[in-house]
Amino acid sequence: MDVSRLFRSRARVAGAAVCAAALAAAVTSCSATEKLTTGLQVKRSVEKLGDKPAATVLVAADASQQEAHDFLRAARGGSAGGSLEEQARLLSTGELTFAVGSEEEKTALADLSKSERLNVAAALNFGGKDTVAAKSVAEQLYVRVNLRSVAHHFESAQLDADRADRLVALADRLPATLGSAKDALRGKWVRVDPDAFDAFVAAAQQMREAAQAPATSEGERAGQEREKSPAPKPTQEFARATALGSALAGQSEREFLDGLQKTLAEHATFAKAGERDGAEHVTASMPGRETARDLSRALTALGIRLDPSTVPDERITADLEIRRGQLTGMTLDAGQFLPPQRDAESPSLPLEFDFGGGDAIPTLAPDGARTLQPQDLLAAVVYGALGTGRL
């Protein structure tokens, strides 16, 4: 289902579906009027997100590294390992932001026709500048990578801080003909061809291998060793860990937003939960398997891989936050998706979703972004190696 249904035609027809769901829930409650009113309030709070030209969702886990580790281990049936340690650290400290926006700056999302495209954007950070970001704007794709942040946060990238510094410093020595590579190494926006993503992975792999060689002679010896044994593929692991491929295709954003709207409109029942910190709170009750299926793509982008068929066939709850009539937040314990644990309670992993306008990550094309080809990166590495003997 195309995400345009979320804020366009679905925004207009969702009222009937939500009202029907609310009425169905109301007949089994002690207060039908309250249930109906709360359901309509939630429906309108979701629709209000479409009143602006862009909508942003920020997702983060409110958990310690140990809590994230316990959850991931339980989700994988008790398996552990070094990669699990890293993913737990990333999950407990990372913040994923994504957005959808209309191509016309002043056109509200709800006013777009079915044939009109949406711009999408995604970014991953760990409390500072974005580590990796991507945009799909008017069928053009843009990426931005902070190499120093990658070195700091991603062990699987096998890029230490010194080598990241040398790669960034290389940008100052590159000729003007490699301007796009200079921008990429400096962490600026560049335009890329999505069909060349595999070539970018290969180029990044060769950059990493070159950066691992502190001197030419050692690099030659390392090359000989690689001929004896298969080379690891940390760039593929890095791409999966950051959901960069999904971000480039816009799938995470599209499927999450559509899944969220579907879950609230078709599966949820609601009950008032009072006011806190100036916001109205509503408890949403949803069937676990349907909710896991609808939200699984977004959870995968966070490194949480769920099989909806293993989710308990029970209802789960989420806390919705509404401010000035607009849905601004949702807290959902992902531990509710886990099957019952033997002789132990399921680990808790609260996920916080913040909803807002498009200011956090604009969906417009970045100014001055140059086109980057995979061969530009390889040429930059060759230039740096010839000029300095090392990277």
Coordinates of C-alpha atoms in Angstrom, one line a residue:
M1 CA 0.0 0.0 0.0
D2 CA 1.4 3.4 -0.9
V3 CA 2.1 5.7 2.0
S4 CA 0.2 8.5 0.2
R5 CA -2.9 6.9 1.5
L6 CA -1.8 7.8 5.0
F7 CA -2.2 11.5 4.7
R8 CA -4.3 11.9 1.5
S9 CA -7.2 9.7 0.6
R10 CA -6.9 7.6 3.8
A11 CA -7.0 10.8 5.8
R12 CA -10.4 11.5 4.3
V13 CA -11.9 8.0 4.5
A14 CA -10.2 6.8 7.7
G15 CA -12.9 8.6 9.7
A16 CA -15.5 5.9 8.8
A17 CA -13.1 3.1 9.7
V18 CA -12.0 4.6 13.0
C19 CA -15.6 5.4 13.9
A20 CA -16.6 1.9 13.2
A21 CA -13.8 0.5 15.2
A22 CA -14.6 2.8 18.1
L23 CA -18.3 1.9 17.9
A24 CA -17.5 -1.8 17.9
A25 CA -15.3 -1.4 21.0
A26 CA -17.9 0.8 22.7
V27 CA -20.6 -1.9 22.9
T28 CA -18.3 -4.0 25.1
S29 CA -17.3 -1.1 27.4
C30 CA -19.0 0.4 30.5
S31 CA -19.1 3.8 28.9
A32 CA -19.9 3.7 25.2
T33 CA -20.0 7.5 24.9
E34 CA -16.5 7.9 26.4
K35 CA -15.0 5.2 24.2
L36 CA -16.5 6.7 21.1
T37 CA -15.4 10.2 22.0
T38 CA -11.8 9.0 22.7
G39 CA -11.7 7.1 19.5
L40 CA -12.7 10.1 17.5
Q41 CA -10.2 12.2 19.4
V42 CA -7.4 9.8 18.4
K43 CA -8.5 9.7 14.8
R44 CA -8.5 13.4 14.5
S45 CA -5.1 13.7 16.2
V46 CA -3.6 11.4 13.6
E47 CA -5.3 13.2 10.7
K48 CA -4.0 16.5 12.0
L49 CA -0.5 15.4 11.1
G50 CA -1.5 15.7 7.5
D51 CA -2.4 19.4 7.9
K52 CA 1.2 20.3 7.3
P53 CA 3.4 19.9 4.2
A54 CA 5.7 17.4 6.1
A55 CA 5.5 15.0 9.0
T56 CA 8.4 13.7 11.1
V57 CA 8.7 10.6 13.3
L58 CA 11.6 10.2 15.8
V59 CA 12.1 6.7 17.3
A60 CA 14.3 5.8 20.2
A61 CA 14.6 3.0 22.8
D62 CA 14.3 4.2 26.4
A63 CA 16.5 1.4 27.7
S64 CA 20.0 0.7 29.0
Q65 CA 22.5 -1.3 26.9
Q66 CA 21.9 -4.3 29.2
E67 CA 18.2 -4.1 28.8
A68 CA 18.6 -3.8 25.0
H69 CA 20.9 -6.8 25.1
D70 CA 18.4 -8.9 27.1
F71 CA 15.6 -8.0 24.7
L72 CA 17.6 -8.8 21.5
R73 CA 18.9 -12.0 23.0
A74 CA 15.3 -13.1 23.9
A75 CA 14.1 -12.1 20.5
R76 CA 16.7 -14.4 18.9
G77 CA 16.0 -17.3 21.1
G78 CA 18.9 -16.9 23.5
S79 CA 21.7 -16.5 21.0
A80 CA 24.5 -14.1 21.9
G81 CA 27.7 -12.9 20.4
G82 CA 29.9 -9.9 19.6
S83 CA 27.5 -8.5 17.0
L84 CA 24.7 -8.7 19.6
E85 CA 26.7 -6.6 22.0
E86 CA 27.2 -3.9 19.3
Q87 CA 23.6 -3.9 18.2
A88 CA 22.5 -3.6 21.9
R89 CA 24.8 -0.6 22.3
L90 CA 23.5 1.0 19.1
L91 CA 19.8 0.3 20.0
S92 CA 20.2 1.8 23.5
T93 CA 21.9 5.0 22.3
G94 CA 20.7 5.5 18.7
E95 CA 17.9 7.8 17.5
L96 CA 16.2 7.2 14.2
T97 CA 14.4 10.1 12.5
F98 CA 12.4 9.9 9.3
A99 CA 10.0 12.2 7.5
V100 CA 7.6 12.4 4.6
G101 CA 6.8 15.6 2.8
S102 CA 5.0 17.0 -0.2
E103 CA 7.0 18.2 -3.2
E104 CA 5.2 21.5 -3.0
E105 CA 6.4 23.3 0.1
K106 CA 3.1 24.9 1.0
T107 CA 0.7 22.0 0.1
A108 CA -0.6 20.0 3.1
L109 CA -0.1 16.3 2.9
A110 CA -3.8 15.6 3.2
D111 CA -4.5 17.8 0.2
L112 CA -2.3 15.8 -2.2
S113 CA -3.8 13.6 -4.9
K114 CA -3.0 9.9 -5.2
S115 CA -0.8 10.5 -8.2
E116 CA 1.5 12.9 -6.5
R117 CA 4.8 11.7 -5.1
L118 CA 6.0 12.2 -1.5
N119 CA 9.6 13.1 -0.6
V120 CA 11.1 10.9 2.2
A121 CA 14.1 11.4 4.4
A122 CA 15.8 9.4 7.2
A123 CA 18.7 10.0 9.6
L124 CA 20.5 8.0 12.4
N125 CA 22.3 9.8 15.2
F126 CA 23.7 9.1 18.6
G127 CA 23.0 12.3 20.4
G128 CA 25.1 14.6 18.2
K129 CA 25.3 15.2 14.5
D130 CA 23.8 12.6 12.1
T131 CA 25.9 9.6 11.6
V132 CA 24.2 8.6 8.3
A133 CA 21.3 10.3 6.5
A134 CA 19.5 9.8 3.2
K135 CA 16.8 11.6 1.2
S136 CA 14.6 10.7 -1.7
V137 CA 13.4 13.9 -3.3
A138 CA 11.7 14.1 -6.7
E139 CA 13.2 10.7 -7.7
Q140 CA 16.7 11.8 -6.8
L141 CA 18.6 10.2 -3.9
Y142 CA 21.0 11.9 -1.6
V143 CA 23.2 10.6 1.2
R144 CA 25.4 12.0 3.9
V145 CA 27.9 10.0 6.0
N146 CA 29.9 11.3 9.0
L147 CA 33.0 9.1 8.9
R148 CA 34.3 10.1 12.3
S149 CA 30.9 9.2 13.8
V150 CA 30.9 5.9 12.0
A151 CA 34.3 5.1 13.4
H152 CA 33.2 6.0 16.9
H153 CA 29.9 4.1 17.0
F154 CA 30.2 1.1 14.5
E155 CA 32.8 -1.5 15.3
S156 CA 31.6 -3.6 12.4
A157 CA 32.7 -0.8 10.0
Q158 CA 36.3 -1.7 11.1
L159 CA 37.3 2.0 10.8
D160 CA 39.2 3.4 13.8
A161 CA 39.3 7.1 14.7
D162 CA 42.8 7.7 13.3
R163 CA 41.9 6.2 9.9
A164 CA 38.7 8.1 9.8
D165 CA 40.6 11.3 10.5
R166 CA 43.0 10.5 7.6
L167 CA 40.2 9.9 5.2
V168 CA 38.5 13.2 6.1
A169 CA 41.9 15.0 5.8
L170 CA 42.3 13.5 2.4
A171 CA 39.5 15.7 1.1
D172 CA 41.7 18.7 1.5
R173 CA 44.3 17.2 -0.9
L174 CA 42.0 16.0 -3.6
P175 CA 41.9 18.0 -6.9
A176 CA 38.8 20.0 -8.0
T177 CA 37.9 17.2 -10.4
L178 CA 37.0 15.0 -7.5
G179 CA 34.8 17.6 -5.8
S180 CA 32.0 15.1 -5.2
A181 CA 34.4 12.8 -3.3
K182 CA 35.7 15.7 -1.3
D183 CA 32.1 16.5 -0.2
A184 CA 31.4 12.9 0.6
L185 CA 34.6 12.6 2.8
R186 CA 33.7 15.8 4.6
G187 CA 30.2 14.5 5.5
K188 CA 28.3 16.8 3.1
W189 CA 25.2 15.8 1.1
V190 CA 25.9 14.1 -2.3
R191 CA 23.6 12.8 -4.9
V192 CA 23.9 9.1 -5.8
D193 CA 22.4 6.6 -8.2
P194 CA 20.4 3.9 -6.2
D195 CA 21.1 1.3 -8.9
A196 CA 24.8 1.8 -8.1
F197 CA 24.5 1.0 -4.3
D198 CA 26.3 -2.4 -4.7
A199 CA 29.1 -0.5 -6.4
F200 CA 29.2 1.9 -3.5
V201 CA 29.5 -1.0 -1.1
A202 CA 32.4 -2.4 -3.1
A203 CA 34.1 1.0 -3.2
A204 CA 33.6 1.5 0.5
Q205 CA 35.1 -2.0 1.1
Q206 CA 38.2 -1.1 -0.9
M207 CA 38.5 2.2 1.0
R208 CA 38.4 0.4 4.3
E209 CA 41.0 -2.1 3.2
A210 CA 43.3 0.7 2.0
A211 CA 42.7 2.6 5.2
Q212 CA 43.7 -0.5 7.2
A213 CA 47.2 -0.5 5.7
P214 CA 49.3 1.9 7.7
A215 CA 52.1 1.7 5.1
T216 CA 52.4 0.5 1.5
S217 CA 54.5 -2.5 2.4
E218 CA 52.2 -3.6 5.1
G219 CA 49.3 -3.0 2.8
E220 CA 50.8 -5.4 0.2
R221 CA 51.3 -8.0 2.9
A222 CA 47.7 -7.5 4.0
G223 CA 46.6 -8.0 0.4
Q224 CA 48.5 -11.2 0.2
E225 CA 46.8 -12.4 3.4
R226 CA 43.4 -11.6 1.9
E227 CA 44.1 -13.7 -1.1
K228 CA 44.5 -16.7 1.3
S229 CA 41.2 -16.2 3.1
P230 CA 37.8 -14.6 2.2
A231 CA 37.6 -10.9 3.1
P232 CA 35.0 -9.8 5.6
K233 CA 32.1 -7.7 4.5
P234 CA 31.7 -5.1 7.2
T235 CA 30.2 -2.5 4.9
Q236 CA 27.2 -4.8 4.2
E237 CA 26.8 -5.3 7.9
F238 CA 27.0 -1.5 8.4
A239 CA 24.4 -0.9 5.7
R240 CA 22.0 -3.4 7.4
A241 CA 22.7 -2.0 10.8
T242 CA 21.8 1.5 9.8
A243 CA 19.0 0.4 7.5
L244 CA 20.7 2.6 4.8
G245 CA 19.4 0.5 2.0
S246 CA 15.8 0.8 3.3
A247 CA 16.3 4.5 3.7
L248 CA 17.4 5.0 0.2
A249 CA 14.4 3.1 -1.1
G250 CA 12.1 4.9 1.3
Q251 CA 10.5 1.7 2.4
S252 CA 11.0 2.1 6.2
E253 CA 9.3 5.5 6.2
R254 CA 6.4 4.4 3.9
E255 CA 5.6 1.1 5.5
F256 CA 5.9 2.4 9.1
L257 CA 3.6 5.4 8.6
D258 CA 1.1 3.3 6.7
G259 CA 1.3 0.6 9.3
L260 CA 0.8 3.0 12.2
Q261 CA -2.3 4.5 10.6
K262 CA -3.7 1.1 9.8
T263 CA -3.0 -0.2 13.3
L264 CA -4.8 2.8 15.0
A265 CA -7.6 3.0 12.5
E266 CA -8.5 -0.7 12.1
H267 CA -7.2 -2.6 15.2
A268 CA -7.1 -0.3 18.2
T269 CA -9.6 0.5 21.0
F270 CA -9.0 3.4 23.3
A271 CA -9.4 4.6 26.9
K272 CA -8.5 7.9 28.5
A273 CA -5.4 7.8 30.7
G274 CA -5.5 11.3 32.2
E275 CA -3.3 14.4 31.7
R276 CA 0.5 14.6 32.3
D277 CA 3.0 17.4 31.6
G278 CA 0.4 19.4 29.7
A279 CA -0.6 16.5 27.3
E280 CA -3.7 14.3 27.2
H281 CA -2.8 10.6 27.3
V282 CA -4.8 7.7 25.8
T283 CA -4.2 4.0 26.2
A284 CA -4.5 2.1 22.9
S285 CA -5.2 -1.6 23.0
M286 CA -4.2 -3.6 19.8
P287 CA -3.9 -7.2 18.8
G288 CA -0.2 -8.1 19.0
R289 CA 0.3 -10.0 15.8
E290 CA -1.4 -7.5 13.6
T291 CA 0.5 -4.6 15.2
A292 CA 3.8 -6.4 14.9
R293 CA 3.1 -7.0 11.2
D294 CA 2.2 -3.4 10.6
L295 CA 5.2 -2.0 12.4
S296 CA 7.8 -4.6 11.7
R297 CA 9.5 -2.6 8.9
A298 CA 10.2 0.3 11.2
L299 CA 11.3 -2.0 14.0
T300 CA 13.7 -3.6 11.6
A301 CA 15.2 -0.2 10.9
L302 CA 16.1 -0.1 14.6
G303 CA 17.7 -3.5 14.5
I304 CA 14.7 -5.3 16.0
R305 CA 13.7 -8.2 13.8
L306 CA 10.4 -9.7 14.7
D307 CA 8.5 -12.6 13.2
P308 CA 4.8 -11.8 13.6
S309 CA 4.0 -15.5 13.6
T310 CA 5.8 -15.9 16.9
V311 CA 4.1 -12.9 18.6
P312 CA 1.6 -14.0 21.2
D313 CA -1.9 -13.9 20.0
E314 CA -2.9 -11.4 22.7
R315 CA -3.6 -7.7 22.9
I316 CA -0.9 -5.2 23.6
T317 CA -1.1 -1.7 24.9
A318 CA 0.5 1.6 23.9
D319 CA 0.4 5.1 25.5
L320 CA -0.6 7.9 23.1
E321 CA 0.3 11.5 23.8
I322 CA -2.0 14.2 22.3
R323 CA -1.2 18.0 22.5
R324 CA -3.4 20.7 21.0
G325 CA -5.4 18.0 19.3
Q326 CA -2.4 16.4 17.4
L327 CA -0.8 13.1 18.1
T328 CA 2.7 14.0 19.3
G329 CA 4.0 10.8 20.9
M330 CA 3.5 7.1 21.4
T331 CA 5.3 4.8 23.9
L332 CA 5.2 1.1 23.2
D333 CA 7.0 -1.7 25.1
A334 CA 8.4 -4.0 22.4
G335 CA 8.7 -6.7 25.0
Q336 CA 5.0 -7.4 24.5
F337 CA 5.9 -8.8 21.0
L338 CA 8.1 -11.6 22.5
P339 CA 6.8 -15.1 23.1
P340 CA 6.6 -16.2 26.7
Q341 CA 10.0 -16.8 28.2
R342 CA 10.8 -20.0 30.0
D343 CA 11.0 -19.5 33.7
A344 CA 11.4 -15.7 33.3
E345 CA 9.4 -12.6 32.4
S346 CA 9.8 -11.2 28.9
P347 CA 12.4 -8.4 28.8
S348 CA 11.1 -4.9 28.6
L349 CA 12.1 -2.5 25.8
P350 CA 10.1 0.8 25.8
L351 CA 10.1 2.5 22.4
E352 CA 9.3 6.2 22.2
F353 CA 7.9 7.7 19.0
D354 CA 7.7 11.5 18.7
F355 CA 5.6 13.0 15.9
G356 CA 5.9 16.5 14.5
G357 CA 6.3 18.7 11.5
G358 CA 9.2 18.4 9.0
D359 CA 11.6 20.7 10.8
A360 CA 13.7 17.9 12.4
I361 CA 14.8 16.5 9.0
P362 CA 13.6 18.6 6.0
T363 CA 12.4 16.6 3.0
L364 CA 13.6 19.2 0.5
A365 CA 16.6 18.6 -1.7
P366 CA 19.9 19.7 -0.1
D367 CA 21.4 22.8 -1.8
G368 CA 24.6 22.3 -3.8
A369 CA 24.7 18.5 -3.6
R370 CA 27.0 17.1 -6.3
T371 CA 26.7 13.7 -8.0
L372 CA 29.0 11.1 -6.6
Q373 CA 30.0 8.0 -8.6
P374 CA 31.5 4.9 -7.1
Q375 CA 34.7 5.4 -9.2
D376 CA 35.1 8.9 -7.6
L377 CA 35.6 7.2 -4.2
L378 CA 38.1 4.8 -5.7
A379 CA 40.0 7.6 -7.5
A380 CA 40.2 9.5 -4.2
V381 CA 41.7 6.4 -2.5
V382 CA 44.2 6.0 -5.3
Y383 CA 45.1 9.7 -5.2
G384 CA 45.7 9.6 -1.5
A385 CA 47.7 6.4 -1.6
L386 CA 50.0 7.7 -4.4
G387 CA 50.4 11.1 -2.7
T388 CA 51.1 9.9 0.9
G389 CA 51.9 6.2 0.8
R390 CA 49.2 5.7 3.4
L391 CA 45.6 6.8 4.3

